Short mmCIF file of C-alpha atoms in Angstrom, two decimals:
data_model
loop_
_atom_site.label_atom_id
_atom_site.label_comp_id
_atom_site.label_asym_id
_atom_site.label_seq_id
_atom_site.Cartn_x
_atom_site.Cartn_y
_atom_site.Cartn_z
CA MET M 23 -0.94 15.45 -30.62
CA ALA M 24 -3.31 12.75 -31.52
CA SER M 25 -6.87 14.05 -30.54
CA VAL M 26 -9.29 12.05 -27.96
CA SER M 27 -12.79 10.63 -28.49
CA PRO M 28 -15.11 11.37 -24.96
CA PRO M 29 -16.34 8.27 -23.89
CA THR M 30 -20.10 7.07 -25.46
CA ALA M 31 -21.37 6.03 -21.49
CA THR M 32 -22.55 9.02 -19.55
CA PRO M 33 -20.51 9.40 -16.31
CA PRO M 34 -23.34 8.52 -13.23
CA ALA M 35 -23.62 11.86 -11.44
CA GLN M 36 -23.15 9.71 -7.90
CA THR M 37 -21.33 6.56 -7.14
CA PRO M 38 -23.69 3.93 -4.51
CA GLU M 39 -22.54 3.38 -1.19
CA PRO M 40 -21.14 0.17 -1.59
CA PRO M 41 -21.84 -3.06 0.93
CA THR M 42 -18.73 -4.08 3.35
CA THR M 43 -17.58 -6.38 5.08
CA GLU M 44 -17.64 -5.27 9.49
CA PRO M 45 -14.09 -6.91 10.48
CA GLY M 46 -13.91 -10.37 12.01
CA GLU M 47 -17.04 -10.99 9.95
CA GLN M 48 -17.70 -13.89 8.15
CA ARG M 49 -16.55 -12.95 4.46
CA GLN M 50 -17.94 -15.32 1.79
CA GLU M 51 -15.49 -17.05 -0.97
CA GLU M 52 -14.64 -14.48 -3.09
CA GLN M 53 -12.14 -14.31 -6.73
CA GLU M 54 -8.69 -14.02 -5.16
CA LEU M 55 -5.71 -11.29 -6.73
CA PHE M 56 -3.37 -11.49 -8.71
CA PHE M 57 0.55 -11.00 -7.18
CA LEU M 58 3.43 -12.18 -7.47
CA SER M 59 5.39 -14.29 -4.85
CA LEU M 60 9.23 -13.59 -5.26
CA ASN M 61 11.97 -14.72 -3.00
CA PRO M 62 9.53 -17.10 -1.09
CA THR M 63 12.46 -18.44 0.62
CA ALA M 64 12.86 -15.18 2.53
CA GLU M 65 12.12 -14.96 6.31
CA THR M 66 9.91 -11.99 6.28
CA THR M 67 7.30 -10.84 3.94
CA LEU M 68 6.64 -7.35 2.63
CA VAL M 69 3.10 -6.38 0.82
CA LEU M 70 3.77 -3.93 -2.30
CA LEU M 71 0.97 -1.81 -3.26
CA HIS M 72 0.78 0.33 -6.41
CA GLY M 73 -0.80 3.26 -7.78
CA VAL M 74 -4.47 3.48 -9.16
CA THR M 75 -4.58 2.02 -13.39
CA SER M 76 -0.92 0.95 -12.53
CA CYS M 77 0.10 -2.23 -11.50
CA HIS M 78 3.05 -4.72 -10.13
CA LEU M 79 5.15 -3.28 -12.88
CA GLU M 80 5.59 -0.15 -10.96
CA TRP M 81 7.95 -1.60 -8.59
CA ALA M 82 10.43 -3.44 -10.90
CA HIS M 83 13.04 -0.38 -10.58
CA VAL M 84 12.36 -1.08 -6.82
CA ILE M 85 12.42 -4.53 -7.27
CA PRO M 86 16.62 -5.55 -7.21
CA HIS M 87 17.49 -3.59 -4.25
CA LEU M 88 14.68 -5.69 -1.84
CA LEU M 89 16.35 -9.09 -2.71
CA PRO M 90 17.68 -11.98 -1.39
CA ASP M 91 16.23 -9.73 1.77
CA TYR M 92 12.97 -10.85 1.93
CA HIS M 93 9.83 -12.00 0.51
CA LEU M 94 7.78 -9.80 -1.76
CA LEU M 95 4.05 -10.13 -2.26
CA VAL M 96 3.91 -7.75 -5.58
CA VAL M 97 -0.08 -7.70 -5.62
CA ASP M 98 -2.39 -6.38 -8.63
CA LEU M 99 -5.06 -4.00 -6.43
CA PRO M 100 -9.06 -4.70 -8.10
CA GLY M 101 -9.29 -3.73 -11.48
CA HIS M 102 -6.19 -3.57 -12.62
CA SER M 103 -3.99 -5.73 -14.60
CA GLY M 104 -3.87 -8.83 -14.00
CA SER M 105 -6.87 -8.58 -11.04
CA ALA M 106 -8.82 -6.59 -13.93
CA SER M 107 -11.66 -9.58 -13.91
CA VAL M 108 -11.91 -9.13 -10.09
CA PRO M 109 -15.19 -7.28 -10.01
CA GLY M 110 -15.90 -3.97 -8.43
CA PRO M 111 -17.31 -1.93 -7.38
CA TYR M 112 -13.78 -0.36 -6.44
CA THR M 113 -13.18 1.24 -2.48
CA LEU M 114 -10.66 1.39 -0.02
CA PRO M 115 -12.12 -1.10 1.75
CA ARG M 116 -13.20 -3.96 -0.45
CA MET M 117 -10.08 -3.44 -1.78
CA ALA M 118 -8.48 -3.38 1.33
CA ASP M 119 -10.05 -6.91 2.32
CA ALA M 120 -9.03 -8.42 -1.19
CA VAL M 121 -5.22 -7.58 0.07
CA ALA M 122 -5.68 -8.75 3.08
CA ARG M 123 -6.61 -12.36 1.88
CA VAL M 124 -3.62 -12.37 -0.03
CA ILE M 125 -1.55 -11.50 3.01
CA GLU M 126 -3.69 -14.60 5.51
CA LYS M 127 -3.21 -17.24 2.44
CA HIS M 128 0.75 -16.46 1.39
CA ALA M 129 2.26 -14.25 3.42
CA HIS M 130 5.32 -15.99 6.37
CA THR M 131 3.63 -16.78 10.09
CA VAL M 132 5.76 -14.62 12.75
CA ALA M 133 5.36 -15.32 16.23
CA VAL M 134 2.91 -12.88 17.87
CA SER M 135 4.91 -12.15 20.53
CA ASN M 136 7.26 -10.79 17.60
CA TYR M 137 5.16 -8.22 16.31
CA ASN M 138 6.10 -5.08 16.10
CA SER M 139 9.32 -5.01 17.40
CA SER M 140 11.36 -1.35 16.33
CA SER M 141 14.77 -2.99 16.73
CA SER M 142 14.71 -6.00 15.45
CA ASN M 143 15.84 -7.23 12.25
CA PRO M 144 13.95 -9.63 9.78
CA ASN M 145 16.95 -12.36 9.36
CA PRO M 146 16.71 -12.66 5.92
CA ASN M 147 18.39 -15.81 5.00
CA PRO M 148 21.55 -15.02 3.55
CA ASN M 149 21.83 -17.97 1.72
CA SER M 150 18.44 -17.76 0.04
CA ASN M 151 18.02 -17.52 -3.96
CA PRO M 152 16.23 -14.75 -5.09
CA THR M 153 13.23 -16.58 -7.30
CA ALA M 154 9.86 -14.94 -8.06
CA THR M 155 6.63 -17.24 -8.32
CA THR M 156 3.83 -15.33 -10.49
CA THR M 157 0.76 -16.75 -9.27
CA THR M 158 -3.18 -16.40 -10.40
CA THR M 159 -5.45 -17.28 -7.77
CA THR M 160 -9.50 -18.04 -8.78
CA ASN M 161 -12.07 -19.53 -7.14
CA THR M 162 -10.91 -22.93 -8.62
CA THR M 163 -7.45 -22.49 -10.43
CA THR M 164 -4.20 -21.54 -9.55
CA ASN M 165 -1.19 -21.58 -12.04
CA THR M 166 1.75 -20.79 -10.50
CA THR M 167 5.11 -20.64 -12.06
CA THR M 168 8.77 -19.47 -11.06
CA THR M 169 11.46 -16.60 -12.30
CA THR M 170 15.20 -15.82 -12.16
CA THR M 171 14.34 -12.19 -12.82
CA PRO M 172 11.49 -10.42 -11.00
CA LEU M 173 9.06 -9.95 -13.58
CA THR M 174 9.50 -12.96 -16.41
CA THR M 175 7.95 -16.27 -15.64
CA HIS M 176 9.74 -20.10 -16.22
CA PRO M 177 7.78 -23.02 -14.53
CA GLN M 178 8.37 -24.75 -10.58
CA PRO M 179 6.52 -26.02 -8.45
CA PRO M 180 4.08 -24.10 -6.24
CA HIS M 181 5.45 -22.77 -3.00
CA THR M 182 4.28 -23.10 0.66
CA LYS M 183 3.75 -21.06 2.92
CA PRO M 184 5.39 -22.54 6.63
CA SER M 185 3.28 -24.12 8.59
CA GLN M 186 1.77 -22.03 11.23
CA ASN M 187 1.27 -22.89 14.90
CA LYS M 188 -2.22 -21.33 15.20
CA ASN M 189 -1.40 -20.39 18.75
CA LYS M 190 1.56 -18.40 18.56
CA LYS M 191 2.21 -17.82 14.83
CA LYS M 192 0.04 -15.47 12.58
CA ALA M 193 0.62 -14.40 9.35
CA ALA M 194 1.53 -10.81 8.53
CA ALA M 195 3.25 -8.62 6.45
CA HIS M 196 5.19 -4.91 6.53
CA ILE M 197 2.76 -2.91 3.72
CA ILE M 198 4.38 -0.49 1.49
CA ALA M 199 2.49 1.53 -0.62
CA LEU M 200 2.18 4.16 -3.09
CA SER M 201 -1.07 6.53 -3.94
CA LEU M 202 -4.26 4.63 -4.72
CA GLY M 203 -2.42 1.29 -2.35
CA GLY M 204 -1.33 3.70 0.40
CA PHE M 205 -4.96 4.82 0.93
CA VAL M 206 -6.09 1.14 0.44
CA SER M 207 -3.25 0.57 3.32
CA LEU M 208 -5.37 2.44 5.63
CA HIS M 209 -8.06 1.25 5.59
CA LEU M 210 -6.37 -2.88 5.59
CA LEU M 211 -4.74 -1.38 9.36
CA LYS M 212 -8.18 -0.63 10.50
CA ARG M 213 -9.72 -3.02 9.34
CA HIS M 214 -7.01 -6.43 9.87
CA PRO M 215 -4.53 -5.44 12.15
CA SER M 216 -3.61 -8.05 12.82
CA LEU M 217 -1.97 -8.19 8.94
CA CYS M 218 -0.14 -5.71 9.53
CA LEU M 219 3.62 -5.26 10.85
CA SER M 220 4.44 -1.56 9.74
CA LEU M 221 2.92 0.55 7.07
CA HIS M 222 5.61 2.13 4.47
CA ILE M 223 2.76 4.34 2.84
CA THR M 224 3.59 7.84 0.41
CA GLY M 225 1.02 10.05 -1.57
CA CYS M 226 -1.73 9.23 0.25
CA ALA M 227 -2.70 12.09 2.74
CA PRO M 228 -6.35 13.18 3.06
CA PHE M 229 -7.33 15.10 0.09
CA SER M 230 -9.43 17.46 3.02
CA SER M 231 -7.84 20.24 4.66
CA PRO M 232 -5.94 19.15 8.27
CA PRO M 233 -8.79 20.65 11.18
CA THR M 234 -5.56 22.13 12.08
CA SER M 235 -5.75 24.09 9.07
CA PRO M 236 -7.17 27.44 10.00
CA THR M 237 -7.83 28.32 5.43
CA PRO M 238 -7.53 24.82 3.25
CA SER M 239 -4.22 24.75 0.79
CA LEU M 240 -3.91 25.54 -2.82
CA THR M 241 -3.37 21.74 -3.15
CA SER M 242 -6.12 19.71 -0.77
CA LYS M 243 -8.22 22.65 -3.01
CA THR M 244 -7.41 20.77 -6.24
CA PHE M 245 -7.74 17.23 -4.89
CA THR M 246 -10.95 17.59 -3.18
CA PHE M 247 -12.37 19.65 -6.37
CA LEU M 248 -10.75 16.45 -8.63
CA ALA M 249 -12.23 13.89 -6.74
CA ALA M 250 -15.33 15.32 -6.50
CA HIS M 251 -15.30 15.24 -10.05
CA PRO M 252 -13.84 12.20 -11.10
CA SER M 253 -14.45 12.04 -14.75
CA ILE M 254 -11.74 15.32 -15.04
CA PRO M 255 -8.38 12.85 -13.74
CA TYR M 256 -10.08 10.03 -15.64
CA TYR M 257 -9.78 12.67 -19.01
CA MET M 258 -6.63 14.05 -18.04
CA MET M 259 -5.34 10.44 -17.76
CA THR M 260 -6.93 9.36 -20.95
CA ILE M 261 -5.46 12.44 -22.57
CA LEU M 262 -1.33 11.99 -21.21
CA ASN M 263 -2.32 7.90 -22.29
CA SER M 264 -2.60 9.23 -25.99
CA LEU M 265 0.01 11.29 -26.04
CA PRO M 266 2.87 9.85 -28.46
CA SER M 267 5.33 7.90 -26.96
CA PHE M 268 8.27 10.54 -28.09
CA ILE M 269 6.87 13.16 -25.99
CA TYR M 270 5.36 10.94 -22.98
CA SER M 271 9.99 9.46 -22.81
CA ALA M 272 10.28 13.31 -22.58
CA PHE M 273 7.68 13.76 -20.37
CA CYS M 274 9.20 11.63 -18.26
CA ARG M 275 12.61 12.27 -18.31
CA TRP M 276 11.56 15.62 -17.34
CA GLY M 277 10.15 14.49 -14.37
CA GLY M 278 13.24 12.51 -13.43
CA MET M 279 11.71 8.92 -14.37
CA LEU M 280 13.14 5.74 -15.20
CA PRO M 281 11.80 4.49 -18.92
CA HIS M 282 8.77 2.61 -18.28
CA GLU M 283 6.85 1.41 -21.47
CA GLU M 284 5.41 -1.65 -20.31
CA LEU M 285 4.15 -0.48 -17.31
CA ARG M 286 2.70 2.31 -20.14
CA ALA M 287 0.88 0.03 -21.77
CA GLU M 288 -0.65 -1.23 -18.78
CA MET M 289 -2.10 1.45 -17.34
CA LYS M 290 -4.04 2.22 -21.15
CA ARG M 291 -5.96 -0.25 -20.54
CA ASN M 292 -6.32 0.00 -16.32
CA ALA M 293 -7.72 3.84 -17.10
CA LYS M 294 -11.47 2.45 -17.22
CA TRP M 295 -13.75 4.82 -15.88
CA GLU M 296 -15.48 2.44 -13.28
CA VAL M 297 -12.27 2.34 -11.88
CA VAL M 298 -11.21 5.60 -11.94
CA ARG M 299 -14.92 7.16 -10.75
CA ASP M 300 -14.95 4.42 -7.70
CA VAL M 301 -11.97 4.64 -5.98
CA TYR M 302 -11.55 8.63 -6.11
CA SER M 303 -15.37 8.72 -5.03
CA SER M 304 -14.18 6.46 -2.18
CA ILE M 305 -11.21 8.75 -1.65
CA LEU M 306 -12.87 11.13 -0.71
CA ARG M 307 -15.50 9.73 1.13
CA ASP M 308 -13.05 6.50 2.90
CA CYS M 309 -9.65 8.63 3.89
CA ASP M 310 -10.71 11.54 5.84
CA TRP M 311 -8.78 13.03 9.42
CA GLU M 312 -11.47 11.35 11.36
CA LEU M 313 -9.68 8.19 9.42
CA VAL M 314 -6.20 9.02 10.68
CA ARG M 315 -7.55 9.71 14.59
CA GLU M 316 -8.59 6.49 14.10
CA LEU M 317 -5.51 5.13 13.14
CA GLY M 318 -3.70 7.13 16.21
CA ASP M 319 -5.80 4.98 18.83
CA LEU M 320 -5.15 1.46 16.82
CA GLN M 321 -1.35 2.53 17.75
CA VAL M 322 -1.92 3.04 21.50
CA GLY M 323 -2.56 -0.51 20.94
CA ILE M 324 -6.06 -0.27 23.28
CA ASP M 325 -8.41 -2.81 22.76
CA ASN M 326 -11.91 -1.59 23.84
CA ASN M 327 -13.38 -4.36 24.38
CA SER M 328 -10.71 -6.68 26.23
CA GLY M 329 -7.73 -4.24 27.31
CA ASP M 330 -4.91 -6.56 25.61
CA GLN M 331 -2.03 -4.49 23.82
CA ASP M 332 0.41 -7.05 22.12
CA GLY M 333 -1.84 -8.43 20.04
CA GLU M 334 -3.06 -11.84 21.60
CA ASP M 335 -6.84 -12.54 22.53
CA GLY M 336 -8.64 -10.90 25.23
CA GLU M 337 -11.26 -12.68 27.21
CA ASP M 338 -14.12 -12.01 24.69
CA GLY M 339 -11.90 -14.28 22.03
CA LYS M 340 -11.36 -11.11 20.25
CA GLU M 341 -7.77 -10.10 18.87
CA GLY M 342 -6.79 -7.22 21.13
CA GLN M 343 -5.02 -4.65 19.27
CA ARG M 344 -1.18 -3.48 19.30
CA GLY M 345 0.97 -0.69 18.23
CA VAL M 346 1.51 -0.45 14.65
CA ARG M 347 5.12 1.97 12.99
CA ILE M 348 3.53 3.98 9.73
CA LEU M 349 5.89 6.41 8.23
CA VAL M 350 3.94 8.62 5.84
CA VAL M 351 5.93 10.23 3.25
CA ALA M 352 5.35 13.08 1.36
CA ALA M 353 7.12 13.77 -2.15
CA GLY M 354 8.40 16.98 -2.17
CA LYS M 355 6.94 18.36 -5.85
CA GLN M 356 3.81 16.78 -5.87
CA ASP M 357 2.24 15.81 -2.71
CA ASP M 358 0.67 17.17 -0.05
CA VAL M 359 4.09 17.78 2.27
CA GLU M 360 1.98 19.37 5.37
CA ALA M 361 -1.00 16.33 5.74
CA ALA M 362 1.53 14.38 5.72
CA ARG M 363 3.45 16.61 8.45
CA GLU M 364 -0.30 16.41 9.86
CA MET M 365 -0.33 12.37 9.58
CA GLY M 366 2.73 11.96 11.57
CA ARG M 367 2.10 14.88 14.69
CA VAL M 368 -0.84 13.03 14.38
CA TRP M 369 0.62 9.86 15.11
CA ARG M 370 3.56 10.09 16.61
CA GLU M 371 1.55 11.66 20.41
CA GLU M 372 0.52 8.45 20.51
CA ASP M 373 3.56 5.93 20.83
CA HIS M 374 3.99 4.16 23.30
CA LEU M 375 5.52 0.88 25.03
CA VAL M 376 4.33 -2.42 22.48
CA GLY M 377 4.92 -5.42 24.63
CA ALA M 378 6.60 -4.00 27.99
CA GLY M 379 5.94 -5.58 30.78
CA GLU M 380 8.03 -8.47 31.80
CA ARG M 381 9.13 -9.08 28.27
CA GLY M 382 10.00 -5.67 28.49
CA GLY M 383 9.29 -3.09 26.08
CA THR M 384 10.54 -1.66 22.88
CA ARG M 385 9.59 2.11 21.96
CA THR M 386 7.63 1.99 18.45
CA LYS M 387 7.45 5.75 17.29
CA SER M 388 5.42 6.44 13.67
CA LYS M 389 7.05 9.36 11.17
CA ALA M 390 6.75 11.72 8.62
CA ALA M 391 9.37 12.47 6.05
CA VAL M 392 9.28 14.34 2.78
CA VAL M 393 11.65 13.37 -0.10
CA ARG M 394 12.32 16.81 -1.93
CA GLY M 395 12.59 17.00 -5.56
CA ALA M 396 10.32 13.62 -5.88
CA VAL M 397 7.15 13.34 -8.08
CA HIS M 398 4.39 11.66 -6.69
CA ALA M 399 4.84 8.44 -8.30
CA TRP M 400 9.29 8.77 -6.78
CA ASN M 401 9.60 4.58 -6.81
CA LEU M 402 10.11 4.83 -10.00
CA GLN M 403 12.30 7.95 -9.51
CA PHE M 404 13.77 6.94 -7.23
CA PRO M 405 13.73 3.51 -7.08
CA GLU M 406 17.47 2.79 -4.61
CA VAL M 407 16.24 5.40 -1.97
CA PHE M 408 12.99 3.93 -1.79
CA ALA M 409 14.29 0.87 -1.48
CA GLU M 410 16.88 2.20 1.29
CA GLY M 411 13.71 4.21 3.41
CA ILE M 412 11.71 0.62 2.90
CA LYS M 413 14.83 -1.11 4.27
CA ALA M 414 15.41 1.25 6.92
CA TRP M 415 11.54 1.25 8.71
CA VAL M 416 11.37 -2.58 8.28
CA GLU M 417 14.28 -3.32 10.63
CA GLY M 418 13.58 -0.68 13.08
CA ARG M 419 17.08 1.95 11.97
CA GLU M 420 16.90 5.08 14.16
CA GLU M 421 17.97 6.72 11.64
CA LEU M 422 16.20 7.34 7.98
CA PRO M 423 18.41 7.44 4.75
CA VAL M 424 19.41 10.75 4.37
CA GLU M 425 17.05 11.96 1.40
CA TYR M 426 14.49 11.01 4.29
CA GLU M 427 13.84 14.82 5.62
CA GLU M 428 11.65 14.23 9.08
CA LEU M 429 8.74 16.04 9.78
CA VAL M 430 8.10 15.61 13.04
#
């Protein structure tokens, strides 16, 4: 195995608390994230968010199973690949705000009264052509290209988002996320609930032990220790990235993962100390069981200021809260299954009727599930199962794929 030289810079002992904007506050113009816009003629937008040091290529095996039914926004999170130039600190709230700006500008609009209908079909356009738009946007420049396959680009005119009725329609998307992307999604829901139609997240349970657990599990202790000492996962990533290709390929085959040479090259470039340090520190600090309970309150759909429950503006002009279905999935081999079960239990107890009254009501319930035999990055292992679970959840089907073993 090739030797690895440690970085010359000594990791700082503590990450400073970053400034963040509160939900609804005016935000100054910032550099926009890189993303792929795939199949823009489909009606329903899905946002795909990757794990730490990864990028949009992580979804290459899942994307073909989602086309041509959905419009996909496949994002590179700040500090990663196409968004490498976006400055830090790389914390969950700041990343969530950056993703929110992508959704606000590029997701399709939906009628407010149609938010979170758990029995509605997204009505994809059966005649849509699954083309892809690759968009890199900064404050001053936008470059747009298109492709007949998800990850290869050719010129095409920019895609124009459908016109928006300011009183009846808002940009919103279903959020599909793994690992770091899942943690970002939780803060996206907390800070920008009106942008989220539903969440399908995996590998993003709080590292701390659930309050209901009498003693911390070994998994919880391990994750907490690593997050408190981010130099350890940083060096682990460095060693893994330095492995010869034939050893790394054998390791992936052992884990059942599909080939991803191009992604691995990006992961090497993205394994930067400042990214790893900020991400792990923020997960430990900003994603705890109090956040899980807060999101449970959001699901009740109660806005303490206005009492509104359907996502429309309350009397004080602030947007009312509304129910958002969350499916949290644990990978059976490597994730904290019991923590995912507890997340589902907290959210499931808050199930309620969305849009009740004269419009009628549709019961929305969040769920927790485990995919036995799955590794943490199981979108590289079972991409078709992953995609089928996404479709079942987005379309509000009663039954999930058989591989999704429900925990609550």
